[in-house]
Tab-separated table of C-alpha atoms in Angstrom:
chain	number	residue	atom	x	y	z
A	1	MET	CA	-1.252	-26.176	-31.594
A	2	ALA	CA	0.494	-23.855	-29.135
A	3	LEU	CA	-1.801	-21.257	-27.493
A	4	SER	CA	-1.269	-17.561	-28.160
A	5	ARG	CA	1.085	-15.928	-25.820
A	6	ILE	CA	0.065	-13.575	-22.885
A	7	ALA	CA	-0.778	-10.182	-24.274
A	8	SER	CA	1.276	-7.418	-22.835
A	9	SER	CA	-0.538	-4.816	-20.777
A	10	SER	CA	2.869	-2.887	-20.689
A	11	SER	CA	1.782	-0.884	-23.788
A	12	SER	CA	-0.270	1.232	-21.369
A	13	SER	CA	2.688	1.501	-19.124
A	14	SER	CA	1.489	3.995	-16.567
A	15	SER	CA	-1.548	1.818	-15.732
A	16	SER	CA	0.263	-1.708	-15.996
A	17	ILE	CA	2.821	-0.944	-13.196
A	18	LEU	CA	0.029	0.040	-10.917
A	19	LYS	CA	-1.850	-3.297	-11.319
A	20	PRO	CA	-1.358	-6.388	-9.260
A	21	ILE	CA	0.754	-8.987	-11.272
A	22	SER	CA	-2.219	-11.299	-11.933
A	23	ALA	CA	-4.253	-8.376	-13.303
A	24	ALA	CA	-1.770	-7.904	-15.994
A	25	LEU	CA	-2.590	-11.164	-17.588
A	26	THR	CA	-4.926	-11.441	-20.573
A	27	LEU	CA	-4.949	-13.927	-23.441
A	28	ARG	CA	-5.089	-12.712	-27.066
A	29	ARG	CA	-7.456	-15.583	-27.802
A	30	PRO	CA	-9.393	-17.816	-25.689
A	31	LEU	CA	-7.624	-20.942	-24.405
A	32	SER	CA	-8.664	-24.156	-26.252
A	33	SER	CA	-10.879	-24.542	-23.025
A	34	ASP	CA	-10.313	-24.130	-19.366
A	35	THR	CA	-9.316	-27.852	-19.756
A	36	THR	CA	-8.540	-29.473	-16.601
A	37	LEU	CA	-4.922	-30.896	-16.573
A	38	THR	CA	-3.915	-33.294	-13.902
A	39	ILE	CA	-0.136	-33.156	-13.218
A	40	GLU	CA	1.762	-35.172	-10.697
A	41	THR	CA	4.094	-33.481	-8.309
A	42	SER	CA	7.855	-33.853	-8.589
A	43	ILE	CA	8.184	-36.007	-5.538
A	44	PRO	CA	5.822	-37.342	-2.994
A	45	PHE	CA	4.663	-35.387	0.070
A	46	THR	CA	6.099	-36.574	3.348
A	47	ALA	CA	3.604	-36.552	6.283
A	48	HIS	CA	3.806	-36.515	10.044
A	49	ASN	CA	0.738	-37.464	12.025
A	50	CYS	CA	-1.596	-37.036	9.001
A	51	ASP	CA	-2.376	-38.485	5.615
A	52	ALA	CA	-0.403	-36.942	2.741
A	53	PRO	CA	-2.477	-35.261	-0.004
A	54	SER	CA	-2.594	-36.786	-3.479
A	55	ARG	CA	0.308	-36.110	-5.881
A	56	ALA	CA	-2.007	-35.577	-8.626
A	57	VAL	CA	-2.696	-31.872	-8.940
A	58	GLU	CA	-5.530	-30.396	-11.035
A	59	THR	CA	-4.517	-27.158	-12.869
A	60	SER	CA	-5.380	-25.458	-16.308
A	61	PRO	CA	-3.489	-24.007	-19.125
A	62	SER	CA	-4.441	-20.502	-18.075
A	63	GLU	CA	-3.301	-21.138	-14.478
A	64	LEU	CA	0.043	-22.490	-15.666
A	65	LEU	CA	0.553	-19.443	-17.913
A	66	THR	CA	-0.179	-17.203	-14.864
A	67	PHE	CA	2.275	-19.088	-12.730
A	68	PHE	CA	4.961	-18.551	-15.297
A	69	ARG	CA	4.388	-14.809	-15.733
A	70	ASN	CA	3.934	-14.091	-12.113
A	71	MET	CA	6.995	-15.939	-11.110
A	72	ALA	CA	9.018	-14.196	-13.950
A	73	VAL	CA	7.839	-10.836	-12.558
A	74	MET	CA	9.023	-11.625	-9.137
A	75	ARG	CA	12.404	-12.954	-10.425
A	76	ARG	CA	12.981	-9.851	-12.538
A	77	MET	CA	11.918	-7.622	-9.564
A	78	GLU	CA	14.372	-9.123	-7.250
A	79	ILE	CA	17.160	-8.953	-9.817
A	80	ALA	CA	16.457	-5.330	-10.300
A	81	ALA	CA	16.389	-4.661	-6.542
A	82	ASP	CA	19.901	-6.058	-6.440
A	83	SER	CA	21.005	-3.600	-9.020
A	84	LEU	CA	19.256	-0.767	-7.305
A	85	TYR	CA	20.861	-1.635	-3.961
A	86	LYS	CA	24.352	-1.581	-5.529
A	87	SER	CA	23.658	1.788	-6.955
A	88	LYS	CA	22.770	2.847	-3.435
A	89	LEU	CA	19.116	3.712	-4.396
A	90	ILE	CA	18.045	1.171	-1.929
A	91	ARG	CA	19.644	1.579	1.544
A	92	GLY	CA	19.704	-0.503	4.818
A	93	PHE	CA	18.749	-4.215	4.763
A	94	CYS	CA	17.519	-5.981	1.672
A	95	HIS	CA	16.706	-9.672	1.617
A	96	LEU	CA	15.851	-11.095	-1.912
A	97	TYR	CA	13.555	-14.002	-2.630
A	98	ASP	CA	14.748	-15.235	-6.025
A	99	GLY	CA	14.497	-19.029	-6.207
A	100	GLN	CA	11.698	-19.211	-3.658
A	101	GLU	CA	9.025	-17.845	-5.979
A	102	ALA	CA	6.976	-21.080	-6.117
A	103	VAL	CA	6.158	-20.767	-2.384
A	104	ALA	CA	4.532	-17.374	-2.665
A	105	ILE	CA	2.713	-18.179	-6.046
A	106	GLY	CA	1.569	-21.659	-4.999
A	107	MET	CA	0.240	-20.370	-1.756
A	108	GLU	CA	-1.773	-17.698	-3.395
A	109	ALA	CA	-3.310	-20.262	-5.733
A	110	ALA	CA	-4.797	-22.070	-2.807
A	111	THR	CA	-6.032	-19.170	-0.775
A	112	ASN	CA	-8.139	-16.014	-0.902
A	113	LYS	CA	-7.392	-12.496	0.220
A	114	LYS	CA	-9.486	-13.043	3.481
A	115	ASP	CA	-6.869	-15.629	4.493
A	116	CYS	CA	-4.148	-13.979	6.395
A	117	ILE	CA	-0.349	-14.135	5.537
A	118	ILE	CA	2.428	-12.920	7.759
A	119	THR	CA	6.103	-13.396	7.082
A	120	ALA	CA	9.617	-12.318	8.080
A	121	TYR	CA	11.756	-9.815	6.218
A	122	ARG	CA	12.167	-11.721	2.931
A	123	ASP	CA	8.812	-10.285	1.905
A	124	HIS	CA	8.828	-8.481	-1.426
A	125	CYS	CA	7.326	-11.354	-3.388
A	126	THR	CA	4.779	-12.295	-0.795
A	127	PHE	CA	3.484	-8.731	-1.007
A	128	LEU	CA	3.349	-8.860	-4.822
A	129	GLY	CA	1.427	-12.134	-4.512
A	130	ARG	CA	-0.997	-10.423	-2.212
A	131	GLY	CA	-1.980	-8.018	-4.951
A	132	GLY	CA	0.648	-5.408	-4.374
A	133	THR	CA	2.081	-3.448	-7.350
A	134	LEU	CA	5.614	-3.200	-8.787
A	135	PHE	CA	5.392	0.492	-8.376
A	136	GLU	CA	4.567	0.210	-4.602
A	137	VAL	CA	7.424	-2.292	-4.193
A	138	PHE	CA	10.149	-0.132	-5.760
A	139	SER	CA	8.814	3.140	-4.144
A	140	GLU	CA	8.959	1.484	-0.723
A	141	LEU	CA	12.401	-0.010	-1.461
A	142	MET	CA	13.741	3.414	-2.339
A	143	GLY	CA	11.860	5.192	0.575
A	144	ARG	CA	9.347	7.015	-1.441
A	145	LYS	CA	5.873	8.269	-0.176
A	146	SER	CA	3.985	6.138	-2.674
A	147	GLY	CA	5.535	2.862	-1.272
A	148	CYS	CA	3.234	0.345	0.426
A	149	SER	CA	4.405	1.618	3.938
A	150	LYS	CA	4.639	5.206	2.732
A	151	GLY	CA	8.435	4.961	2.455
A	152	LYS	CA	8.797	4.400	6.113
A	153	GLY	CA	9.148	0.648	6.250
A	154	GLY	CA	11.780	-0.236	3.681
A	155	SER	CA	12.553	-3.663	2.468
A	156	MET	CA	11.741	-5.597	5.608
A	157	HIS	CA	8.234	-3.988	6.339
A	158	PHE	CA	5.965	-4.306	3.493
A	159	TYR	CA	2.234	-4.280	4.452
A	160	LYS	CA	-1.189	-4.670	2.759
A	161	LYS	CA	-3.946	-5.136	5.303
A	162	ASP	CA	-6.719	-4.948	2.805
A	163	SER	CA	-5.434	-7.989	1.176
A	164	GLY	CA	-4.768	-9.947	4.422
A	165	PHE	CA	-1.124	-9.358	4.366
A	166	TYR	CA	0.281	-8.433	7.795
A	167	GLY	CA	3.606	-7.647	6.938
A	168	GLY	CA	7.266	-8.458	6.860
A	169	HIS	CA	8.902	-8.459	10.299
A	170	GLY	CA	12.428	-7.753	11.025
A	171	ILE	CA	12.590	-9.649	14.431
A	172	VAL	CA	13.581	-13.329	13.815
A	173	GLY	CA	10.537	-15.434	14.597
A	174	ALA	CA	8.472	-12.599	15.993
A	175	GLN	CA	5.829	-12.955	13.258
A	176	VAL	CA	4.726	-16.462	14.355
A	177	PRO	CA	2.882	-15.434	17.527
A	178	LEU	CA	1.399	-12.565	15.791
A	179	GLY	CA	0.172	-15.105	12.997
A	180	CYS	CA	-1.407	-17.335	15.736
A	181	GLY	CA	-3.001	-14.283	17.087
A	182	LEU	CA	-4.593	-13.535	13.728
A	183	ALA	CA	-5.786	-17.110	13.538
A	184	PHE	CA	-7.345	-16.623	16.980
A	185	ALA	CA	-9.233	-13.575	15.717
A	186	GLN	CA	-10.547	-15.594	12.819
A	187	LYS	CA	-11.758	-18.405	15.064
A	188	TYR	CA	-13.246	-15.900	17.574
A	189	SER	CA	-15.062	-14.210	14.625
A	190	LYS	CA	-16.248	-17.521	13.224
A	191	ASP	CA	-14.452	-16.816	9.962
A	192	GLU	CA	-13.909	-19.666	7.664
A	193	ASN	CA	-10.373	-18.486	6.936
A	194	VAL	CA	-6.907	-19.396	8.009
A	195	THR	CA	-3.607	-17.788	8.699
A	196	PHE	CA	-0.252	-18.694	7.125
A	197	ALA	CA	2.757	-17.690	9.268
A	198	LEU	CA	5.932	-17.982	7.372
A	199	TYR	CA	9.351	-18.278	8.960
A	200	GLY	CA	12.788	-19.584	7.816
A	201	ASP	CA	14.730	-22.546	9.031
A	202	GLY	CA	16.982	-20.022	10.937
A	203	ALA	CA	13.959	-19.091	13.037
A	204	ALA	CA	12.791	-22.653	13.587
A	205	ASN	CA	14.587	-23.042	16.936
A	206	GLN	CA	12.967	-19.960	18.398
A	207	GLY	CA	11.167	-20.481	21.743
A	208	GLN	CA	8.358	-18.148	20.859
A	209	LEU	CA	7.535	-20.236	17.925
A	210	PHE	CA	6.821	-23.372	20.119
A	211	GLU	CA	4.979	-21.300	22.684
A	212	ALA	CA	2.691	-19.900	19.956
A	213	LEU	CA	2.264	-23.406	18.461
A	214	ASN	CA	1.254	-24.868	21.854
A	215	ILE	CA	-1.436	-22.325	22.285
A	216	ALA	CA	-2.636	-22.808	18.778
A	217	ALA	CA	-2.904	-26.540	19.295
A	218	LEU	CA	-4.666	-26.108	22.662
A	219	TRP	CA	-7.296	-23.886	21.040
A	220	ASP	CA	-7.380	-25.613	17.590
A	221	LEU	CA	-6.644	-22.378	15.876
A	222	PRO	CA	-6.718	-22.230	12.025
A	223	ALA	CA	-2.960	-21.452	11.978
A	224	ILE	CA	-0.701	-23.038	9.382
A	225	LEU	CA	3.100	-22.576	10.167
A	226	VAL	CA	5.108	-22.570	7.081
A	227	CYS	CA	8.843	-23.166	7.377
A	228	GLU	CA	10.599	-21.857	4.262
A	229	ASN	CA	13.512	-24.041	4.537
A	230	ASN	CA	16.185	-22.699	2.167
A	231	HIS	CA	18.748	-24.717	4.108
A	232	TYR	CA	20.762	-21.728	5.436
A	233	GLY	CA	19.977	-19.487	8.253
A	234	MET	CA	22.150	-16.415	7.198
A	235	GLY	CA	25.417	-18.262	6.631
A	236	THR	CA	24.790	-21.367	8.839
A	237	ALA	CA	23.685	-24.624	7.202
A	238	GLU	CA	20.645	-26.277	8.686
A	239	TRP	CA	22.587	-29.381	10.001
A	240	ARG	CA	24.887	-27.154	11.972
A	241	ALA	CA	22.003	-25.250	13.733
A	242	ALA	CA	19.423	-27.950	14.306
A	243	LYS	CA	19.751	-31.405	15.828
A	244	SER	CA	16.503	-32.290	13.934
A	245	PRO	CA	16.334	-30.470	10.721
A	246	ALA	CA	12.982	-32.394	9.789
A	247	TYR	CA	11.101	-29.145	10.602
A	248	TYR	CA	7.716	-30.520	9.549
A	249	LYS	CA	7.949	-33.005	12.481
A	250	ARG	CA	9.088	-30.342	15.031
A	251	GLY	CA	5.344	-29.892	16.092
A	252	ASP	CA	5.352	-33.275	17.780
A	253	TYR	CA	1.660	-33.367	18.637
A	254	VAL	CA	0.873	-31.016	15.560
A	255	PRO	CA	0.651	-32.660	12.184
A	256	GLY	CA	3.246	-31.708	9.528
A	257	LEU	CA	3.905	-32.044	5.802
A	258	LYS	CA	7.154	-31.718	3.939
A	259	VAL	CA	6.723	-30.126	0.463
A	260	ASP	CA	8.983	-29.618	-2.552
A	261	GLY	CA	8.996	-25.791	-2.314
A	262	MET	CA	10.424	-25.426	-5.772
A	263	ASP	CA	7.377	-27.040	-7.305
A	264	VAL	CA	4.478	-24.593	-7.575
A	265	LEU	CA	1.861	-27.208	-8.169
A	266	ALA	CA	3.137	-29.098	-5.009
A	267	VAL	CA	2.836	-25.889	-2.946
A	268	LYS	CA	-0.620	-25.262	-4.193
A	269	GLN	CA	-1.782	-28.803	-3.282
A	270	ALA	CA	-0.131	-28.695	0.113
A	271	CYS	CA	-1.656	-25.325	0.995
A	272	LYS	CA	-5.054	-26.326	-0.073
A	273	PHE	CA	-4.750	-29.542	2.029
A	274	ALA	CA	-3.492	-27.424	5.040
A	275	LYS	CA	-6.314	-24.892	4.731
A	276	GLU	CA	-8.801	-27.699	4.771
A	277	HIS	CA	-7.072	-29.421	7.669
A	278	ALA	CA	-6.721	-26.259	9.855
A	279	LEU	CA	-10.348	-25.307	9.505
A	280	LYS	CA	-11.412	-28.667	10.867
A	281	ASN	CA	-8.646	-29.783	13.134
A	282	GLY	CA	-6.351	-26.838	14.069
A	283	PRO	CA	-2.773	-26.025	13.261
A	284	LEU	CA	-0.356	-27.776	10.826
A	285	ILE	CA	3.227	-27.295	9.850
A	286	LEU	CA	4.283	-27.151	6.289
A	287	GLU	CA	8.010	-27.417	5.525
A	288	MET	CA	8.855	-25.975	2.059
A	289	ASP	CA	12.066	-27.400	0.845
A	290	THR	CA	13.258	-24.408	-1.247
A	291	TYR	CA	16.485	-22.432	-2.138
A	292	ARG	CA	17.529	-18.916	-2.391
A	293	TYR	CA	19.990	-17.798	-5.034
A	294	HIS	CA	21.086	-14.699	-3.426
A	295	GLY	CA	22.879	-14.538	-0.140
A	296	HIS	CA	20.978	-13.951	3.068
A	297	SER	CA	20.921	-10.229	2.417
A	298	MET	CA	22.735	-7.882	0.211
A	299	SER	CA	25.724	-7.857	2.437
A	300	ASP	CA	26.257	-11.584	2.020
A	301	PRO	CA	27.837	-12.674	-1.172
A	302	GLY	CA	26.310	-16.106	-0.541
A	303	SER	CA	29.332	-18.079	-1.717
A	304	THR	CA	31.536	-18.380	1.466
A	305	TYR	CA	29.411	-21.153	3.088
A	306	ARG	CA	28.247	-22.955	-0.072
A	307	THR	CA	29.758	-23.569	-3.391
A	308	ARG	CA	28.890	-22.003	-6.725
A	309	ASP	CA	28.411	-25.457	-8.212
A	310	GLU	CA	25.659	-26.113	-5.534
A	311	ILE	CA	23.871	-22.952	-6.521
A	312	SER	CA	24.090	-23.650	-10.252
A	313	GLY	CA	23.054	-27.288	-9.648
A	314	VAL	CA	19.861	-26.184	-7.961
A	315	ARG	CA	19.152	-23.617	-10.931
A	316	GLN	CA	19.613	-26.480	-13.519
A	317	GLU	CA	17.693	-29.180	-11.594
A	318	ARG	CA	15.025	-27.464	-9.477
A	319	ASP	CA	14.466	-23.858	-10.701
A	320	PRO	CA	10.586	-23.206	-10.221
A	321	ILE	CA	10.312	-21.059	-13.295
A	322	GLU	CA	12.038	-23.456	-15.571
A	323	ARG	CA	9.871	-26.410	-14.370
A	324	ILE	CA	6.730	-24.481	-15.322
A	325	LYS	CA	8.266	-23.572	-18.626
A	326	LYS	CA	8.902	-27.133	-19.353
A	327	LEU	CA	5.277	-28.046	-18.553
A	328	LEU	CA	4.025	-25.270	-20.879
A	329	LEU	CA	6.215	-26.375	-23.754
A	330	SER	CA	5.468	-30.120	-23.191
A	331	HIS	CA	1.718	-29.610	-23.170
A	332	GLU	CA	2.020	-27.286	-26.083
A	333	ILE	CA	0.289	-24.395	-24.170
A	334	ALA	CA	2.999	-21.998	-25.385
A	335	THR	CA	6.004	-21.861	-27.660
A	336	GLU	CA	9.606	-21.000	-26.727
A	337	LYS	CA	9.270	-17.619	-28.577
A	338	GLU	CA	5.918	-16.850	-26.769
A	339	LEU	CA	7.666	-17.382	-23.414
A	340	LYS	CA	10.641	-15.240	-24.292
A	341	ASP	CA	8.288	-12.475	-25.452
A	342	THR	CA	6.531	-12.609	-22.095
A	343	GLU	CA	10.030	-12.342	-20.331
A	344	LYS	CA	10.705	-9.328	-22.454
A	345	GLU	CA	7.318	-7.799	-21.493
A	346	VAL	CA	8.109	-8.385	-17.778
A	347	ARG	CA	11.494	-6.777	-18.028
A	348	LYS	CA	9.845	-3.660	-19.544
A	349	GLU	CA	7.135	-3.504	-16.880
A	350	VAL	CA	9.841	-3.810	-14.185
A	351	ASP	CA	12.004	-0.982	-15.805
A	352	GLU	CA	8.877	1.280	-16.127
A	353	ALA	CA	7.918	0.734	-12.453
A	354	ILE	CA	11.464	1.570	-11.376
A	355	ALA	CA	11.411	4.789	-13.412
A	356	LYS	CA	8.041	5.881	-12.008
A	357	ALA	CA	9.117	5.161	-8.528
A	358	LYS	CA	12.288	7.246	-8.878
A	359	GLU	CA	9.968	10.156	-9.725
A	360	SER	CA	7.923	9.691	-6.691
A	361	GLU	CA	8.276	12.138	-3.742
A	362	MET	CA	10.315	11.492	-0.553
A	363	PRO	CA	8.329	11.575	2.832
A	364	ASP	CA	8.310	15.016	4.481
A	365	PRO	CA	10.638	15.130	7.392
A	366	SER	CA	7.687	15.746	9.617
A	367	ASP	CA	6.488	12.120	8.746
A	368	LEU	CA	9.194	10.914	11.145
A	369	PHE	CA	6.835	11.728	14.051
A	370	THR	CA	3.743	10.105	12.646
A	371	ASN	CA	2.400	6.582	13.313
A	372	ILE	CA	4.161	6.656	16.748
A	373	TYR	CA	1.635	8.081	19.176
A	374	VAL	CA	-2.207	8.169	19.271
A	375	LYS	CA	-3.540	11.288	17.511
A	376	GLY	CA	-5.287	14.001	19.503
A	377	TYR	CA	-3.048	14.031	22.583
A	378	GLY	CA	-1.005	17.169	21.613
A	379	VAL	CA	2.218	15.350	21.784
A	380	GLU	CA	5.208	17.746	21.527
A	381	ALA	CA	8.651	16.657	20.046
A	382	PHE	CA	11.801	18.317	21.314
A	383	GLY	CA	15.369	18.319	20.226
A	384	ALA	CA	18.131	16.404	22.338
A	385	ASP	CA	18.529	19.516	24.623
A	386	ARG	CA	14.763	19.547	25.283
A	387	LYS	CA	14.788	23.421	24.983
A	388	GLU	CA	13.389	23.684	21.396
A	389	ILE	CA	10.048	22.259	20.332
A	390	ARG	CA	10.702	20.565	16.934
A	391	ALA	CA	7.291	19.644	16.188
A	392	THR	CA	3.682	19.472	17.674
A	393	LEU	CA	1.745	16.408	16.716
A	394	PRO	CA	-2.003	16.546	15.999
């Protein structure tokens, strides 16, 4: 018999939109048990200089329900961000993650909040996975004080240090050396934790990536470099930019693993394997074979360098949410109606978070001068003519 659907927490709307996505999940009646399900990944892992993990992944009905709901929240959030951008409520750069949700969710399933994650500018869903809220996401996107970076970071600079998320970064590839630095701090402090440094295939040819990887390998740092290969660096196909697009082999002396990044269970298994490996042996490269449905950013229609048939083909054959939906239905964990009800609840939560974020205050103009200089030095800010003092900083 199908299990009861996820109970909505959106009935108490003001509290639900302030909760992390996983916290919004409860069940109306207990699962038949926390039965262990063993499910095989969609395709085998491909390994370089290491043994591949097993394709048999252990999960549970409650975990699969959580995966479905959390990915649905991420998908709806990004679609809503598209609309807000077109309405000019979000300004500047905006890079959306829809299609790649399995990477963020699978990685969270294999880690804890003491493990560090650092990524590039496609960072909304990674922040949400780390425990951020929809309200913080939309507030930051719309430049409001209640955003995760107090409205000053915008789409590319989400941050949540208390959960080990060290941000989105706007400079291509720059987050990788910083991630290796986080891994160095973990080893220096003798923490039993790792750092996941995410980058796209477009950043995979960056020299700083190889310099950081070399140091990480020399010092056996617990650094896991994750190439989110969505096959297009901006509008350039991987085969036009890389002589060797087998990014998991790019470490040469560093082991690597190619993963179906559209299969959340494969991502979970790979990240669990990578964490165990990195703590014992040092760095590892994970190549997540994934796909973004939107263009590179909101200024890119995403259809000039690839066909609409290609995009719809991936949606039909590999969509990460549809894959989990099929598992839930085939194992009779939920019914079609229950899953549709969950999607309606998610839509409502997203809409409520947007409405609340719109009511949030804008930063004060004086905030332009904060977070730049060390406090206590009496720094004065002048206008362009240097005659009028505009502000005196504390």
